[in-house]
Amino acid sequence: MQSKRMIPKNILRFDVVDSTNEKAKELLGQNAEEGTVILAGRQAAGRGRYGRAWASPPGGLYLSILLTPKERIAQLLSLLSGLPVVRTLRGFGIEASLKWPNDVLVHGLKICGILCEGVYRHDVYWAIVGIGINVVMDPRRVPQDVQSTATSLRREIGGDVEPESVLVALLKEYNDFYAAYVGQGTDRLLTEYRGLCSTVGKSVVIETAKGKFSGNAIDISGAGALVLDSGGVRTEIFEGTLVKTT
Ligand code: BT5
């Protein structure tokens, strides 16, 4: 049975915003509907996690999707939102994989970052899923450190690609992913995640609010934690940044 498509409910397009996630929060105060997508041609102050910046020159896809999952099932949304991005990029023939928690890499370089935020408005829990994908990236318009660690669709495909075709594919994949997430739970999605995650099997260093942890990444737990083994001691890490792999 074909269920009714929920994403996108509508697409609000802007030439430039500070951050599509911030714009989303603004619009939540103005009767925004679930499934609304906020799309910008560029961001003047694009954001990553922990206050980091997201370089957002023209040529990238910068969007936020507004969702209202029940808060009790929202926990894994941030982690698993990398899946529809990987499916989309693979549809373009690109060997994308996931770096825990939700960076999307191609040949070890970052092509997409995801910033999920949860906010309450009038007793409703909203998840704002912010996704940035480098479609075409002019190296002169991104900082040096980003240039050396990032890639773009154009570079990986070795030719031009229309941002609009990436958008259409991504929203279809996200819609299908989210229907499964809400309707079927997370077990199968976590299995898919484990298969696409390039972090598992590596020796890693993770920076967290509680300090640095190092060890062998042996699994992703059912709750989305990265499971480290360090000389037989098992640690589950729920939030952090992978700073080194060997
Ligand atoms: C992320 O943070 O990767 C989340 C990025 C989310 C961006 C989207 S765009 C639409 C929505 N609106 C927003 O304002 N944000 C979301 P994090 O894991 O903290 O990674 C940030 C790091 O990625 C930076 O410190 C740089 O090293 C690197 N970086 C910055 N810009 C990049 C780019 N365009 N491509 C690849 N790497 C980048």
Coordinates of C-alpha atoms and ligand atoms in Angstrom, one line a residue:
M1 CA 0.0 0.0 0.0
Q2 CA 1.3 3.4 -1.0
S3 CA 1.2 5.7 2.1
K4 CA 0.8 9.5 1.6
R5 CA 4.1 11.3 1.2
M6 CA 4.9 13.5 4.2
I7 CA 8.2 15.1 3.2
P8 CA 8.2 17.7 1.7
K9 CA 4.9 19.2 2.9
N10 CA 6.2 22.4 1.3
I11 CA 9.5 23.9 0.5
L12 CA 10.3 27.5 1.7
R13 CA 13.2 28.8 -0.4
F14 CA 15.5 31.6 0.6
D15 CA 18.5 33.1 -1.3
V16 CA 20.4 33.6 2.0
V17 CA 19.8 33.0 5.7
D18 CA 22.1 32.9 8.7
S19 CA 21.3 29.3 9.3
T20 CA 18.3 27.2 8.0
N21 CA 18.1 25.7 11.5
E22 CA 17.7 29.2 13.0
K23 CA 15.2 30.1 10.3
A24 CA 13.3 26.9 11.2
K25 CA 13.1 27.9 14.9
E26 CA 11.7 31.3 13.8
L27 CA 9.1 29.7 11.6
L28 CA 8.0 27.3 14.3
G29 CA 6.5 30.4 16.0
Q30 CA 4.4 31.0 12.9
N31 CA 2.4 27.9 12.4
A32 CA 4.9 25.9 10.4
E33 CA 3.7 22.4 9.5
E34 CA 5.4 19.1 9.9
G35 CA 7.3 18.1 6.7
T36 CA 8.1 21.7 5.9
V37 CA 11.6 22.1 4.3
I38 CA 13.6 25.3 4.6
L39 CA 16.1 25.6 1.9
A40 CA 18.8 28.3 1.4
G41 CA 21.1 29.1 -1.5
R42 CA 23.8 30.0 1.0
Q43 CA 24.1 30.6 4.7
A44 CA 25.8 33.6 6.3
A45 CA 26.4 31.8 9.6
G46 CA 25.9 28.1 9.0
R47 CA 26.4 26.0 12.1
G48 CA 27.9 22.7 13.0
R49 CA 27.8 20.9 16.3
Y50 CA 29.2 22.4 19.5
G51 CA 29.2 26.0 18.1
R52 CA 31.4 25.0 15.1
A53 CA 30.9 26.7 11.8
W54 CA 29.6 25.1 8.6
A55 CA 31.0 26.7 5.4
S56 CA 28.0 27.5 3.3
P57 CA 28.9 29.2 0.0
P58 CA 26.7 29.1 -3.0
G59 CA 26.8 25.7 -4.7
G60 CA 25.8 23.6 -1.7
L61 CA 22.5 22.2 -0.4
Y62 CA 21.5 23.8 2.9
L63 CA 18.2 22.7 4.3
S64 CA 16.3 21.9 7.5
I65 CA 13.4 19.5 7.7
L66 CA 10.7 20.1 10.4
L67 CA 9.4 17.0 12.1
T68 CA 7.3 16.1 15.1
P69 CA 8.4 12.7 16.3
K70 CA 7.3 11.7 19.7
E71 CA 10.1 12.8 22.0
R72 CA 10.6 9.2 23.3
I73 CA 11.5 8.0 19.8
A74 CA 13.5 11.0 18.7
Q75 CA 16.8 9.9 20.3
L76 CA 18.2 8.1 17.3
L77 CA 16.9 10.5 14.7
S78 CA 20.2 12.5 14.6
L79 CA 22.3 9.4 14.2
L80 CA 20.2 7.7 11.6
S81 CA 19.5 10.8 9.5
G82 CA 22.8 10.1 7.8
L83 CA 21.2 7.0 6.1
P84 CA 19.0 8.8 3.6
V85 CA 22.0 11.0 2.7
V86 CA 24.2 8.0 2.0
R87 CA 21.4 6.3 0.0
T88 CA 21.0 9.5 -2.0
L89 CA 24.7 9.8 -2.8
R90 CA 25.0 6.1 -3.7
G91 CA 22.1 6.8 -6.1
F92 CA 24.5 9.2 -7.8
G93 CA 27.1 6.4 -7.9
I94 CA 29.2 7.8 -5.1
E95 CA 30.7 5.4 -2.5
A96 CA 29.6 7.3 0.6
S97 CA 29.9 6.0 4.1
L98 CA 29.1 7.2 7.7
K99 CA 31.6 8.5 10.2
W100 CA 30.1 8.2 13.7
P101 CA 27.9 9.9 14.6
N102 CA 26.5 11.3 11.4
D103 CA 29.1 12.8 9.1
V104 CA 29.0 11.5 5.5
L105 CA 32.4 10.8 4.0
V106 CA 33.6 9.9 0.5
H107 CA 37.2 8.6 0.3
G108 CA 37.7 9.8 3.8
L109 CA 36.6 13.4 3.0
K110 CA 33.5 15.1 4.4
I111 CA 30.7 15.7 1.9
C112 CA 27.8 16.2 4.3
G113 CA 27.2 17.3 7.9
I114 CA 24.0 17.0 9.9
L115 CA 22.9 19.0 12.8
C116 CA 19.7 17.8 14.6
E117 CA 18.1 20.0 17.2
G118 CA 15.0 19.3 19.4
V119 CA 12.9 22.2 20.6
Y120 CA 9.5 22.6 22.3
R121 CA 6.9 25.0 20.9
H122 CA 3.5 25.1 22.6
D123 CA 3.9 21.7 24.2
V124 CA 4.9 20.1 20.9
Y125 CA 8.3 18.5 20.5
W126 CA 9.9 19.5 17.1
A127 CA 13.0 17.9 15.6
I128 CA 14.9 20.2 13.2
V129 CA 17.0 18.1 11.0
G130 CA 19.7 20.4 9.3
I131 CA 21.6 18.9 6.4
G132 CA 24.4 20.4 4.5
I133 CA 25.7 18.7 1.3
N134 CA 28.6 20.0 -0.8
V135 CA 27.3 19.8 -4.3
V136 CA 29.7 22.2 -6.0
M137 CA 32.4 23.7 -3.9
D138 CA 34.5 26.7 -4.9
P139 CA 37.7 26.2 -2.8
R140 CA 38.3 29.9 -2.8
R141 CA 35.1 30.3 -0.7
V142 CA 35.8 27.9 2.1
P143 CA 38.4 28.1 4.9
Q144 CA 41.7 26.3 4.4
D145 CA 41.1 23.6 7.0
V146 CA 37.8 22.7 5.3
Q147 CA 39.4 22.6 1.9
S148 CA 41.8 19.9 3.0
T149 CA 39.1 17.7 4.7
A150 CA 36.1 18.2 2.5
T151 CA 34.8 17.0 -0.9
S152 CA 31.8 17.7 -3.1
L153 CA 29.5 15.8 -5.4
R154 CA 31.0 17.5 -8.5
R155 CA 34.5 16.4 -7.5
E156 CA 33.5 12.9 -6.8
I157 CA 31.4 12.5 -9.9
G158 CA 33.9 14.3 -12.0
G159 CA 31.3 16.4 -13.7
D160 CA 28.4 18.7 -13.1
V161 CA 25.4 17.9 -11.1
E162 CA 22.3 20.0 -10.5
P163 CA 21.7 20.8 -6.9
E164 CA 17.9 20.5 -7.6
S165 CA 18.3 16.9 -8.6
V166 CA 20.1 16.1 -5.4
L167 CA 17.4 17.9 -3.5
V168 CA 14.6 15.8 -5.1
A169 CA 16.4 12.5 -4.5
L170 CA 17.3 13.5 -0.9
L171 CA 13.7 14.4 0.0
K172 CA 12.4 11.2 -1.4
E173 CA 15.0 9.1 0.5
Y174 CA 14.3 11.1 3.7
N175 CA 10.6 10.6 3.3
D176 CA 11.0 6.8 2.9
F177 CA 13.5 6.7 5.8
Y178 CA 11.3 8.7 8.1
A179 CA 8.2 6.6 7.4
A180 CA 10.2 3.5 8.3
Y181 CA 11.7 5.2 11.4
V182 CA 8.3 6.1 12.7
G183 CA 6.4 3.1 11.5
Q184 CA 8.8 0.2 11.9
G185 CA 11.2 1.3 14.6
T186 CA 14.9 1.5 14.5
D187 CA 16.3 -2.1 14.5
R188 CA 16.6 -2.5 10.7
L189 CA 17.8 1.0 10.3
L190 CA 20.5 0.4 12.9
T191 CA 21.6 -2.7 11.1
E192 CA 21.8 -0.7 7.9
Y193 CA 23.8 2.0 9.8
R194 CA 26.3 -0.5 11.1
G195 CA 26.9 -1.8 7.6
L196 CA 27.6 1.7 6.3
C197 CA 29.6 3.0 9.2
S198 CA 33.3 3.2 8.5
T199 CA 34.2 3.9 12.1
V200 CA 33.5 0.4 13.4
G201 CA 36.6 -1.7 13.2
K202 CA 39.0 1.2 13.6
S203 CA 41.1 2.3 16.5
V204 CA 39.8 5.8 17.4
V205 CA 40.1 8.8 19.7
I206 CA 36.8 10.5 20.6
E207 CA 36.6 13.9 22.2
T208 CA 33.7 14.3 24.6
A209 CA 32.5 16.8 27.2
K210 CA 34.0 14.3 29.8
G211 CA 37.4 14.2 28.1
K212 CA 39.1 12.0 25.5
F213 CA 38.5 8.3 25.0
S214 CA 40.5 6.0 22.9
G215 CA 40.1 2.4 22.0
N216 CA 38.9 0.0 19.3
A217 CA 35.4 0.9 17.9
I218 CA 33.7 -2.5 18.1
D219 CA 30.0 -1.7 17.6
I220 CA 27.1 0.7 17.6
S221 CA 24.7 -0.1 20.4
G222 CA 21.0 -0.3 20.1
A223 CA 20.8 3.1 21.6
G224 CA 23.2 4.6 19.0
A225 CA 26.3 4.7 21.3
L226 CA 29.7 4.0 19.8
V227 CA 31.1 1.0 21.7
L228 CA 34.8 1.2 22.5
D229 CA 37.0 -1.6 23.7
S230 CA 40.2 -0.4 25.4
G231 CA 42.2 -3.3 26.8
G232 CA 39.1 -5.3 27.6
V233 CA 37.3 -2.3 29.2
R234 CA 34.1 -1.5 27.3
T235 CA 32.9 2.1 27.1
E236 CA 29.7 3.4 25.4
I237 CA 30.0 6.9 24.0
F238 CA 26.7 8.7 23.2
E239 CA 28.0 12.1 22.2
G240 CA 31.3 13.3 20.9
T241 CA 33.6 14.0 18.0
L242 CA 35.9 11.5 16.4
V243 CA 39.2 13.2 16.2
K244 CA 41.5 10.4 15.1
T245 CA 41.4 7.0 13.5
T246 CA 44.2 4.6 12.8
Ligands
BT5_1 C1 28.3 19.2 11.3 O1 28.9 19.7 12.4 O2 28.9 18.5 10.5 C2 26.9 19.7 11.1 C3 26.8 20.6 9.9 C4 25.3 20.9 9.6 C5 25.1 21.9 8.5 C6 23.7 22.1 8.1 S1 23.5 23.1 6.8 C7 21.8 23.3 7.1 C8 21.7 23.4 8.6 N1 21.8 24.8 9.0 C9 22.9 25.0 9.8 O3 23.2 26.1 10.2 N2 23.5 23.8 9.9 C10 22.8 22.7 9.2 P1 30.3 19.1 13.0 O4 30.3 17.7 13.2 O5 30.5 20.0 14.2 O6 31.4 19.5 11.9 C11 31.8 20.8 11.7 C12 33.2 20.7 11.1 O7 33.0 20.3 9.7 C13 33.9 22.1 11.0 O8 34.6 22.3 12.2 C14 34.8 21.9 9.8 O9 36.0 21.2 10.2 C15 34.0 21.0 8.9 N3 33.3 21.7 7.8 C16 32.8 23.0 7.9 N4 32.1 23.3 6.7 C17 32.3 22.2 5.9 C18 31.8 21.9 4.6 N5 31.1 22.7 3.9 N6 32.1 20.7 4.1 C19 32.9 19.8 4.8 N7 33.3 20.0 6.1 C20 33.0 21.2 6.6

